[in-house]
CSV table of C-alpha atoms in Angstrom, one decimal:
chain,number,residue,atom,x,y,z
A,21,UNK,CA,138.8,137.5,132.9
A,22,UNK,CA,135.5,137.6,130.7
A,23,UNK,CA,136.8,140.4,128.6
A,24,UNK,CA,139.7,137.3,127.5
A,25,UNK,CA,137.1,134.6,127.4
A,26,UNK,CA,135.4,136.8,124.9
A,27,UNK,CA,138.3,137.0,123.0
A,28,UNK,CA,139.4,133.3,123.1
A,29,UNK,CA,135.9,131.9,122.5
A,30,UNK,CA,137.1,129.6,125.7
A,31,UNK,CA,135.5,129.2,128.7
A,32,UNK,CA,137.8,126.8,131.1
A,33,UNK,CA,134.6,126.3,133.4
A,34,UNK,CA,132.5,124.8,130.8
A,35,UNK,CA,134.9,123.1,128.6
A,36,UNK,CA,133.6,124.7,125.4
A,37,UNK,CA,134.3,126.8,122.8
A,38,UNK,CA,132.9,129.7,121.2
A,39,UNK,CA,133.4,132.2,118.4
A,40,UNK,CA,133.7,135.7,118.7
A,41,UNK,CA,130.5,136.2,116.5
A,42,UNK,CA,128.4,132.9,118.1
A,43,UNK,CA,126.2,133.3,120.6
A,44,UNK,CA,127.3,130.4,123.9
A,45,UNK,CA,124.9,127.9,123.7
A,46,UNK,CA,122.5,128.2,126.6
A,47,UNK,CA,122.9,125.1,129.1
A,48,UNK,CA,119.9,124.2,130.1
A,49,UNK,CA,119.3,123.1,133.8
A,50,UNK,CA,119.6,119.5,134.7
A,51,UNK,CA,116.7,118.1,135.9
A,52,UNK,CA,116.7,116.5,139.4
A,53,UNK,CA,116.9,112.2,138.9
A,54,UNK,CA,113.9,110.5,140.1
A,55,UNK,CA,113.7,108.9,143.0
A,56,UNK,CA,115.6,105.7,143.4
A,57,UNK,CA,117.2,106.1,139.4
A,58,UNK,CA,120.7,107.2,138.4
A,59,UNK,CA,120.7,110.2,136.3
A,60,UNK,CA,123.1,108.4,134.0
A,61,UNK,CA,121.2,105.1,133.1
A,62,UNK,CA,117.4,105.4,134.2
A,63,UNK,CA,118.2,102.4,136.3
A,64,UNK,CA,118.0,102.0,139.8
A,65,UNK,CA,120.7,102.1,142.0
A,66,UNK,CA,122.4,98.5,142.6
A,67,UNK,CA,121.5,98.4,146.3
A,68,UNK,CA,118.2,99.4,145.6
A,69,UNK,CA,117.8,96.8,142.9
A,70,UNK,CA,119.2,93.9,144.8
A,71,UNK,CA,116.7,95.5,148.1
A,72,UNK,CA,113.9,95.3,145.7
A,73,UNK,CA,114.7,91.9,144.7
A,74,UNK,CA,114.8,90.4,148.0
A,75,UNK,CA,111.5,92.4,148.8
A,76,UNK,CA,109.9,90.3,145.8
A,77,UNK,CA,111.1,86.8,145.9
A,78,UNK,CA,110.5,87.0,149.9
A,79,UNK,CA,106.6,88.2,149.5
A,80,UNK,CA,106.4,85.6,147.0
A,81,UNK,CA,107.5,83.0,149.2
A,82,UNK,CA,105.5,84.0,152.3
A,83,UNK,CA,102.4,84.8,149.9
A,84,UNK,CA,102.6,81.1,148.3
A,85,UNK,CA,103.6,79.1,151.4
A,86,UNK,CA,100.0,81.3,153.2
A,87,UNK,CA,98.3,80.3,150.3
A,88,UNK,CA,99.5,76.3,150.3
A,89,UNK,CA,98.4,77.0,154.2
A,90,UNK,CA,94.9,77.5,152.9
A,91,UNK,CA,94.7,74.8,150.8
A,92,UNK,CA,95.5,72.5,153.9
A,93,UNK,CA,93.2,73.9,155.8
A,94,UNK,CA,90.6,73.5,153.5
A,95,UNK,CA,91.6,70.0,152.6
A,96,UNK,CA,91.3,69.1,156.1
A,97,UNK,CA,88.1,71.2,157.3
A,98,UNK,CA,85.8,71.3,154.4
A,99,UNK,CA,86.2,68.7,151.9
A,100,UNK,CA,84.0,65.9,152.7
A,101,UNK,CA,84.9,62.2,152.2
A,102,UNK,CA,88.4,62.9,153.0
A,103,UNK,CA,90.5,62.3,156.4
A,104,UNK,CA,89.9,65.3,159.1
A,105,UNK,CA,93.5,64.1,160.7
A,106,UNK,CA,94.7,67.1,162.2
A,107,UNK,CA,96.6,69.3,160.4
A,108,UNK,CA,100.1,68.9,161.5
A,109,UNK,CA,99.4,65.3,160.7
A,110,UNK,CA,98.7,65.8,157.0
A,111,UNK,CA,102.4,66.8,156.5
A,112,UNK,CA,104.0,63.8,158.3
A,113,UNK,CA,103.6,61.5,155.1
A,114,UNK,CA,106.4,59.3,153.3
A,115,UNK,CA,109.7,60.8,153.5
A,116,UNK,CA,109.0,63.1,156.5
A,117,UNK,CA,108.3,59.7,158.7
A,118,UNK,CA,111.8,58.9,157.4
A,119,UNK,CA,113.9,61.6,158.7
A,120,UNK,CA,111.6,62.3,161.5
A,121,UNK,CA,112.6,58.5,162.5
A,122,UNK,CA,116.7,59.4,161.9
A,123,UNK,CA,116.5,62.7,163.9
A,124,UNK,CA,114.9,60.5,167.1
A,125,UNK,CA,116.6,57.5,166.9
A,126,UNK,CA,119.3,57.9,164.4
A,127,UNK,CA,119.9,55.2,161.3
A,128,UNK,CA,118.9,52.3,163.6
A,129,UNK,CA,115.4,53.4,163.7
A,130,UNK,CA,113.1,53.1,166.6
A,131,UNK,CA,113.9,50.0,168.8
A,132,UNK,CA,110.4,48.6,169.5
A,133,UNK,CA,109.9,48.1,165.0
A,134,UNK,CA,111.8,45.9,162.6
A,135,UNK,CA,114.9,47.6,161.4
A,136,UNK,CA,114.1,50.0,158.1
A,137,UNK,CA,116.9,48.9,155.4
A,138,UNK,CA,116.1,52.2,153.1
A,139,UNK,CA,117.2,54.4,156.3
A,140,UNK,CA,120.9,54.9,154.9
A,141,UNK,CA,119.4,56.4,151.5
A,142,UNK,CA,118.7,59.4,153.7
A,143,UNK,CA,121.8,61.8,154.2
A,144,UNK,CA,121.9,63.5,157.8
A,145,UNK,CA,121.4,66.7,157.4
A,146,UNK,CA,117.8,66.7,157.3
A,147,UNK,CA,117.5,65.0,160.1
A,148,UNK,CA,120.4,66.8,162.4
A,149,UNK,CA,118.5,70.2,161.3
A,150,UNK,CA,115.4,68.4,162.8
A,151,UNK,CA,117.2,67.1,166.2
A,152,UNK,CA,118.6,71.1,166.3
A,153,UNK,CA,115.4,72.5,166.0
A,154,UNK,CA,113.6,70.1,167.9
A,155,UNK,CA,115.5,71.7,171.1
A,156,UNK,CA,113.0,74.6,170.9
A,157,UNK,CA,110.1,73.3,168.6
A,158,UNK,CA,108.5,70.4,170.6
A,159,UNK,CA,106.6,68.6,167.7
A,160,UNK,CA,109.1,67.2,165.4
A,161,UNK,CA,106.7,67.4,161.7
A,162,UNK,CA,106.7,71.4,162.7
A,163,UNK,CA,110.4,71.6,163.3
A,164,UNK,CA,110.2,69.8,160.0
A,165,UNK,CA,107.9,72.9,158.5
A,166,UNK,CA,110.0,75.4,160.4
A,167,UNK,CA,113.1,74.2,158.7
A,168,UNK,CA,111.7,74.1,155.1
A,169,UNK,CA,109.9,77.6,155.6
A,170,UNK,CA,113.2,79.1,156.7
A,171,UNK,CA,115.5,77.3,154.1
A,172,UNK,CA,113.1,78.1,151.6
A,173,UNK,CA,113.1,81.8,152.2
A,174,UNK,CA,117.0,81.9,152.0
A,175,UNK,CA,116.9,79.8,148.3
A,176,UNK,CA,114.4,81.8,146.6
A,177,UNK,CA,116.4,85.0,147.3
A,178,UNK,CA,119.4,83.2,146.1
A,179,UNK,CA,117.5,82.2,143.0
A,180,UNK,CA,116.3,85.8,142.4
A,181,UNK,CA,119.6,87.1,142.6
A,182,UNK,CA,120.9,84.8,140.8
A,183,UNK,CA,118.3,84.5,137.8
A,184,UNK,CA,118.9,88.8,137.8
A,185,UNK,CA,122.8,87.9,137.3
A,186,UNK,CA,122.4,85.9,134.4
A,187,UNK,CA,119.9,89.2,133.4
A,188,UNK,CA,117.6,90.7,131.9
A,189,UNK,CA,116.4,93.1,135.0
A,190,UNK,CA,113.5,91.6,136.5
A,191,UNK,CA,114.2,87.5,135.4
A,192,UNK,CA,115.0,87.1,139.6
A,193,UNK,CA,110.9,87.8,140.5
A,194,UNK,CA,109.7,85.5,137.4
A,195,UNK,CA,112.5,82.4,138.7
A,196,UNK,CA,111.2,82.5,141.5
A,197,UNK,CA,107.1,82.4,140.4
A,198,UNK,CA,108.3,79.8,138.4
A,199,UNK,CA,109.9,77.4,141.1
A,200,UNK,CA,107.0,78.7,143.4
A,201,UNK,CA,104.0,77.3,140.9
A,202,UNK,CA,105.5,74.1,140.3
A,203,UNK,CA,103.5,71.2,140.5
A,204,UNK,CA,105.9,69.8,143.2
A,205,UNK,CA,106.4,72.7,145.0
A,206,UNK,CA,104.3,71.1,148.2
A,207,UNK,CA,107.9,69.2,149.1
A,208,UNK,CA,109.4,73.0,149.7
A,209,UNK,CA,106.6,73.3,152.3
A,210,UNK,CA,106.8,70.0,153.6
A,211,UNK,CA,109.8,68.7,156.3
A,212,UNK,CA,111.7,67.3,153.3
A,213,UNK,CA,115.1,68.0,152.5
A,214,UNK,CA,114.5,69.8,148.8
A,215,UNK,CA,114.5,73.9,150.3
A,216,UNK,CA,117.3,72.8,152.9
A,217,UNK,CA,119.8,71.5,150.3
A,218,UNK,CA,118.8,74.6,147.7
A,219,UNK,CA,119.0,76.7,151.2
A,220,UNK,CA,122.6,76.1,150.7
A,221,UNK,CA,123.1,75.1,146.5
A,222,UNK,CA,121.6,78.2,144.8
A,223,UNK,CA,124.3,80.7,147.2
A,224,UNK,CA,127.2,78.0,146.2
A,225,UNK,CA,126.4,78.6,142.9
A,226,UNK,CA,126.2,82.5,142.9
A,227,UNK,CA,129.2,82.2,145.0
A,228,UNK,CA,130.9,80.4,142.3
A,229,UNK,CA,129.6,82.6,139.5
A,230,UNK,CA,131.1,85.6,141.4
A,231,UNK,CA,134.6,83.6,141.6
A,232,UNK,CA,134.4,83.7,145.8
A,233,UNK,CA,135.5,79.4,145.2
A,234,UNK,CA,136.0,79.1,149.5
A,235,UNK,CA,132.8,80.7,150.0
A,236,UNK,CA,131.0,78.6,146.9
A,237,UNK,CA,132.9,75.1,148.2
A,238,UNK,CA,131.7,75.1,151.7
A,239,UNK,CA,128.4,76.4,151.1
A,240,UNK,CA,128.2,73.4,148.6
A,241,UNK,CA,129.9,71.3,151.4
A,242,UNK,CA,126.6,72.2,153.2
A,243,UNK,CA,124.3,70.7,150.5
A,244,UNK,CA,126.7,67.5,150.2
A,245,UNK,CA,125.6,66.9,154.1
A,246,UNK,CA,121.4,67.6,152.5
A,247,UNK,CA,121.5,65.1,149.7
A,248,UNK,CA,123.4,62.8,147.2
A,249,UNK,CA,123.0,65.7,145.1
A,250,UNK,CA,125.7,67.5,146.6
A,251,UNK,CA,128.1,65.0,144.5
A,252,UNK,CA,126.6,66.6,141.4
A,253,UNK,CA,127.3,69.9,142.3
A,254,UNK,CA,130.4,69.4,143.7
A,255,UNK,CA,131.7,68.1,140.0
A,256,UNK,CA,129.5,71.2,138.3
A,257,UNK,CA,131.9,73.4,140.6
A,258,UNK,CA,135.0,71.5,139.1
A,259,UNK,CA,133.5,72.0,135.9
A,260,UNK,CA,133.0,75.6,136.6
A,261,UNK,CA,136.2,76.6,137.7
A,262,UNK,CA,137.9,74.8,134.8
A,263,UNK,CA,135.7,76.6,132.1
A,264,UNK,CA,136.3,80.5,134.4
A,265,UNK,CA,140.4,79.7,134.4
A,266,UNK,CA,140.8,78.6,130.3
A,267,UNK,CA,138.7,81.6,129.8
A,268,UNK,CA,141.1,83.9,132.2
A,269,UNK,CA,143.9,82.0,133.2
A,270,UNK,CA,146.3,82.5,136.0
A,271,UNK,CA,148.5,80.1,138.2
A,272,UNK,CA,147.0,82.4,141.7
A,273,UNK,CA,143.7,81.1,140.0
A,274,UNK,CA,144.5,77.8,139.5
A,275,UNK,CA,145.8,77.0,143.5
A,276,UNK,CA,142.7,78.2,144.6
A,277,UNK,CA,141.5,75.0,143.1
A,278,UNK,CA,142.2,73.1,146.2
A,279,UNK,CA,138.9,74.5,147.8
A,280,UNK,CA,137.1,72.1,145.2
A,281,UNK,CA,137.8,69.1,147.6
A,282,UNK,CA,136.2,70.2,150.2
A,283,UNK,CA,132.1,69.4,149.1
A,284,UNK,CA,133.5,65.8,148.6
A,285,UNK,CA,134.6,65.6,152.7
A,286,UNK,CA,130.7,65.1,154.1
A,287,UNK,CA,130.1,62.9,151.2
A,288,UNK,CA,133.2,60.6,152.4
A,289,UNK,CA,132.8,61.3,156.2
A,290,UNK,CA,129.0,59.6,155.7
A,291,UNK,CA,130.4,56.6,153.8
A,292,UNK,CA,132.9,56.0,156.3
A,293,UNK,CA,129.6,56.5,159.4
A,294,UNK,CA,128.0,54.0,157.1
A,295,UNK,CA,130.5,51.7,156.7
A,296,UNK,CA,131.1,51.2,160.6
A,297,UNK,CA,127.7,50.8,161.2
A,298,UNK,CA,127.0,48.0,158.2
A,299,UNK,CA,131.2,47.3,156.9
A,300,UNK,CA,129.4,48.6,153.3
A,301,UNK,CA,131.1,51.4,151.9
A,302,UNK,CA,128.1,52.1,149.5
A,303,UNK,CA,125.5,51.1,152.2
A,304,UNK,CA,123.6,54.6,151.3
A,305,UNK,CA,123.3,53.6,147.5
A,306,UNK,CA,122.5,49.8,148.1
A,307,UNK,CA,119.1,51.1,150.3
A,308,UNK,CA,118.1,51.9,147.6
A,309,UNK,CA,117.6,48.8,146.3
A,310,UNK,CA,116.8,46.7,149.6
A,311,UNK,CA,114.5,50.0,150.3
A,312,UNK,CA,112.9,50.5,147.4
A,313,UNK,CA,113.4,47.8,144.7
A,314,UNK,CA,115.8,50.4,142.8
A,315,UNK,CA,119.2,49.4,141.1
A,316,UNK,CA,120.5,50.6,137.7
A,317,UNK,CA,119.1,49.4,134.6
A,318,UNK,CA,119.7,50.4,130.8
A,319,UNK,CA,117.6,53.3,130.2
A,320,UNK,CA,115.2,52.2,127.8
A,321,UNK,CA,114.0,49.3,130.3
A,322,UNK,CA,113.1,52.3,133.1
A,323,UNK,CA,111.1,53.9,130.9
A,324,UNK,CA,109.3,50.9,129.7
A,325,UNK,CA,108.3,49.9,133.5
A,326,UNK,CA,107.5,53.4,133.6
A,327,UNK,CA,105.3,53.3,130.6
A,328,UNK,CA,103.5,50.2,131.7
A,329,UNK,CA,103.2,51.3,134.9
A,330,UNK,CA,100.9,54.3,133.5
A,331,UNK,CA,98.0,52.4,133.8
A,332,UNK,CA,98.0,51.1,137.0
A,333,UNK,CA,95.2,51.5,139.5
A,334,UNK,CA,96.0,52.7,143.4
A,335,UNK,CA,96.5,56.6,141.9
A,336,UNK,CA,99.8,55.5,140.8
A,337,UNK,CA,99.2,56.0,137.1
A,338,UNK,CA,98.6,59.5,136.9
A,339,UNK,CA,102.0,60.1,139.3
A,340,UNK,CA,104.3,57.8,136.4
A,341,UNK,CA,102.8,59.9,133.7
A,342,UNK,CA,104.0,62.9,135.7
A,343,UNK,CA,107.5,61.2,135.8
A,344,UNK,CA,107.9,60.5,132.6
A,345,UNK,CA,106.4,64.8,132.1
A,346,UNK,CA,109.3,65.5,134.1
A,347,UNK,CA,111.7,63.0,132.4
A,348,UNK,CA,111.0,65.1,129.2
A,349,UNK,CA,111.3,68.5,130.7
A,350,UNK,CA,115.1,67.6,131.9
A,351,UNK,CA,116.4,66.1,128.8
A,352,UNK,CA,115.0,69.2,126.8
A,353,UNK,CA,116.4,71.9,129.1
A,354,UNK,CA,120.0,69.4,128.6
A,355,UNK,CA,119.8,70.3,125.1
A,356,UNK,CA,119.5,73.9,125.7
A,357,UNK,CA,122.2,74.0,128.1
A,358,UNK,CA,124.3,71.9,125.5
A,359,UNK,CA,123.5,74.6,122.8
A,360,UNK,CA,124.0,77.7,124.9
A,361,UNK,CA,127.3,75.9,125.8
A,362,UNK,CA,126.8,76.0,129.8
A,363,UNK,CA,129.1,73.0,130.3
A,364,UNK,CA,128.8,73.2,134.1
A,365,UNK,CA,125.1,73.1,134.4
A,366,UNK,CA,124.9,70.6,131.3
A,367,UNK,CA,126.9,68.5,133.9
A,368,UNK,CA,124.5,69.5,137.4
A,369,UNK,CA,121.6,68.5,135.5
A,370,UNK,CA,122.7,65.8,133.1
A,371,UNK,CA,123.8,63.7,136.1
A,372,UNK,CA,120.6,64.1,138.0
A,373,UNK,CA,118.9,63.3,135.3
A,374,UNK,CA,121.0,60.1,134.4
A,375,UNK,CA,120.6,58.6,137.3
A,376,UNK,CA,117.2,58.7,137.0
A,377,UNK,CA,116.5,57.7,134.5
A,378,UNK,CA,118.4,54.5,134.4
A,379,UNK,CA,116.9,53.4,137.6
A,380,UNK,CA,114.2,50.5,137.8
A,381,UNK,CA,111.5,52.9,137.4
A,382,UNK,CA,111.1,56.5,137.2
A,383,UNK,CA,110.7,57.6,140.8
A,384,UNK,CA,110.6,61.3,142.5
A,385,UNK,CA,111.9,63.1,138.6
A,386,UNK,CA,109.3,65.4,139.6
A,387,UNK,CA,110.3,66.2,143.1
A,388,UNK,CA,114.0,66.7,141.6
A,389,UNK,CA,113.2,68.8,139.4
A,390,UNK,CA,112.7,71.7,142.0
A,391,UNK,CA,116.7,71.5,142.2
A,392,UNK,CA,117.3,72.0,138.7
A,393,UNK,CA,117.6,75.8,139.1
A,394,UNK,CA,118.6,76.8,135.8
A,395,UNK,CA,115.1,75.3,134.4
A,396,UNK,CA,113.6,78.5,137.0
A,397,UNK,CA,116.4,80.9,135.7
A,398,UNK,CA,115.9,79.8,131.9
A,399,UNK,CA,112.0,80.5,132.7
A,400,UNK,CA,112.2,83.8,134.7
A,401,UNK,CA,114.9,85.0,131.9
A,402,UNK,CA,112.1,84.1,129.1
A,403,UNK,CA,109.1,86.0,131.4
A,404,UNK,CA,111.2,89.1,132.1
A,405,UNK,CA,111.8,89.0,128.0
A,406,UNK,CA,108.1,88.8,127.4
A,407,UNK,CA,105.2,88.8,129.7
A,408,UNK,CA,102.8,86.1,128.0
A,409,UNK,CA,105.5,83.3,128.6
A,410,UNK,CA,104.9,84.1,132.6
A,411,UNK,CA,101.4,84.8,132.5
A,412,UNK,CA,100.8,81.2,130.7
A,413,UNK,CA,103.1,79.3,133.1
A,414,UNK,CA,101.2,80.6,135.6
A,415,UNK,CA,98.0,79.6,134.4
A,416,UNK,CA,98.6,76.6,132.9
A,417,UNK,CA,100.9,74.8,135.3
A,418,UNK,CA,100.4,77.0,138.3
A,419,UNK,CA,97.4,74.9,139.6
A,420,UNK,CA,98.5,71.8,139.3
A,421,UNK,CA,100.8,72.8,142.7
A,422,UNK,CA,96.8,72.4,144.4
A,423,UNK,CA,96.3,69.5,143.1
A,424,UNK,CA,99.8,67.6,143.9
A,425,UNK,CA,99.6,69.6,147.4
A,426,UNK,CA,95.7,68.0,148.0
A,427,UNK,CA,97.7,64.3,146.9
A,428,UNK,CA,100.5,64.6,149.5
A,429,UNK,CA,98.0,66.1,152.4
A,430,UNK,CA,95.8,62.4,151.7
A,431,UNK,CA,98.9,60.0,151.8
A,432,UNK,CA,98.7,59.5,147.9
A,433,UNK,CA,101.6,59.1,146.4
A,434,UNK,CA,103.2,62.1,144.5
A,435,UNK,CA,107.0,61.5,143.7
């Protein structure tokens, strides 16, 4: 046998061949793969990638949330001049009164007080998650906390996943930094409904960028029950599907389609609740008006009652300034996503952001801003591509989340 491998210059084994007057190249040994890489790539393996991003957006989660702990604490124990309430109490303020008041007495409100006309603005599951919790957590701000804490933990590994989807490797940990640092970021810790509906947005959305449409639909059926913003999403998932069949078309595709209805069912299901209770079909869009003084306007009068109302005394004017911040940020990142051509997003955001905007006032853009995920995506890709855009987020914006957290915990007013 090696006498005729000589001969051919052949050798089956190694795939190669020689002459009868070369020397066979030597081969030298391969060297063992690090730990946790592929030998092929450098990279590591996709399970350990995924584990490792999961590791990070969870320890940044826990981290900030002990850290926004501290803050409280010291808000409450050491700064003088300012109400020693205790401390569940400083996290029972504006909206978490609201759905703390749904969860006990549902959208009549509490017998012995005057009826609250805004109380239909508020979709129910905020306050169901509270009445569910409240079976084993006695105080209803903490079931408030504990719903947040553990909705927030499942949105920020959503995010991280998904920010590392849209790549490059490592844009998941930054995405999440970046929602985490915030100036609002205080409503994710707080019993509002922002972490719960994101809880169950940001793993539609993966869902639906991974083409599982039943699993993306009722997930986003999930966040219709959370907030109105579930009607957003739910057209962004038409818009989705549309853009993923023209680009690969297929008539299996296309019936799949019919999942699409289903994040419009709660949305319908509560109009119809509403409308035996008051005989309005829209009774959860006219609260806002008999709650709040809110009903549509032409754009450029919001922003001039915004504008004016800069100036105004009570702490309010720093918190429209802030609006009108956030107003800004969301029509720039439109204008990205209209460039880059992500219709579906373009439409998420854009009708956020429209109806906004042509409200009486700017009111909570800052607060909704935490659900435009592909500002944190956009953000995180730009900080995994270079380091300094991260590094000056962070220090630039990152502490203004202790000064809106330090607002909320004293009852000011902060979107």
């Amino acid at each position: 046998m090696t006498a005729a491998v000589q001969e051919s210059g052949h050798d089956p084994e190694r795939g190669e061949r020689t002459g009868p007057d070369e020397k066979a190249p030597v081969l030298e040994p391969r060297q063992p793969p690090e730990p946790g890489r592929t030998p092929e790539s450098g990279r590591a393996p996709e399970p350990l990638r995924k584990s490792a991003t999961v590791r990070d957006a969870l320890l940044l989660w826990v981290g900030t949330r002990a850290g926004m702990l501290l803050v409280a604490l010291y808000g409450a124990l050491i700064v003088s001049g300012q109400s020693h309430a205790p401390l569940l109490e400083r996290w029972k303020h504006w909206d978490v009164g609201l759905f703390r008041k749904i969860a006990e007495f549902g959208y009549d409100g509490d017998p012995n007080l005057e009826p609250d006309p805004g109380l239909p603005a508020i979709f129910p599951g905020m306050p169901l998650a509270m009445r569910l919790v409240h079976l084993v957590v006695d105080d209803w701000i903490l079931a408030g906390l504990v719903i947040s804490f553990v909705a927030g933990a499942v949105a920020v590994v959503a995010l991280a996943r998904l920010a590392d989807v849209e790549g490059p490797a490592g844009a998941g940990r930054w995405a999440v930094l970046a929602l985490l640092l915030c100036p609002p970021a205080v409503f994710l810790f707080a019993g509002y409904s922002e972490a719960l509906f994101l809880a169950f947005a940001l793993p539609a959305w993966l869902a639906a960028r991974r083409r599982a449409w039943p699993l993306a639909c009722a997930l986003a059926a999930g966040a219709s029950c959370v907030r109105i913003t579930g009607l957003f999403l739910a057209v962004a998932l038409i818009v989705e599907f549309v853009v993923s069949r023209i680009r690969r078309d297929g008539w299996a595709g296309w019936r799949r389609g019919a999942w699409l209805a289903l994040p419009f069912a709660p949305l319908l299901a509560y109009a119809a609740y509403q409308h035996s209770r008051t005989g309005d079909w829209l009774a959860w869009n006219n609260a806002q008006q008999t709650g709040w003084g809110r009903k549509p306007v032409w754009p450029w009068e919001a922003f001039r009652t915004t504008w004016d109302s800069t100036g105004g005394d009570e702490g309010f004017g720093p918190m429209f300034r802030l609006e009108i911040a956030a107003a800004i940020v969301g029509v720039l990142l439109l204008v990205w996503l209209l460039l880059a051509r992500r219709w579906a997003e373009f439409v998420y955001v854009g009708l956020q952001l429209g109806a906004l905007v042509t409200s009486t006032f700017y009111m909570s853009i800052p607060r909704s801003a935490l659900l435009w995920w592909p500002l944190w995506v956009l953000i995180g890709r730009a900080g995994a591509r270079h380091r300094s855009v991260i590094i000056v987020y962070a220090t630039v914006i990152g502490p203004l989340v202790v000064a809106m957290t330090f607002s909320f915990l004293n009852s000011s007013w902060t979107g």
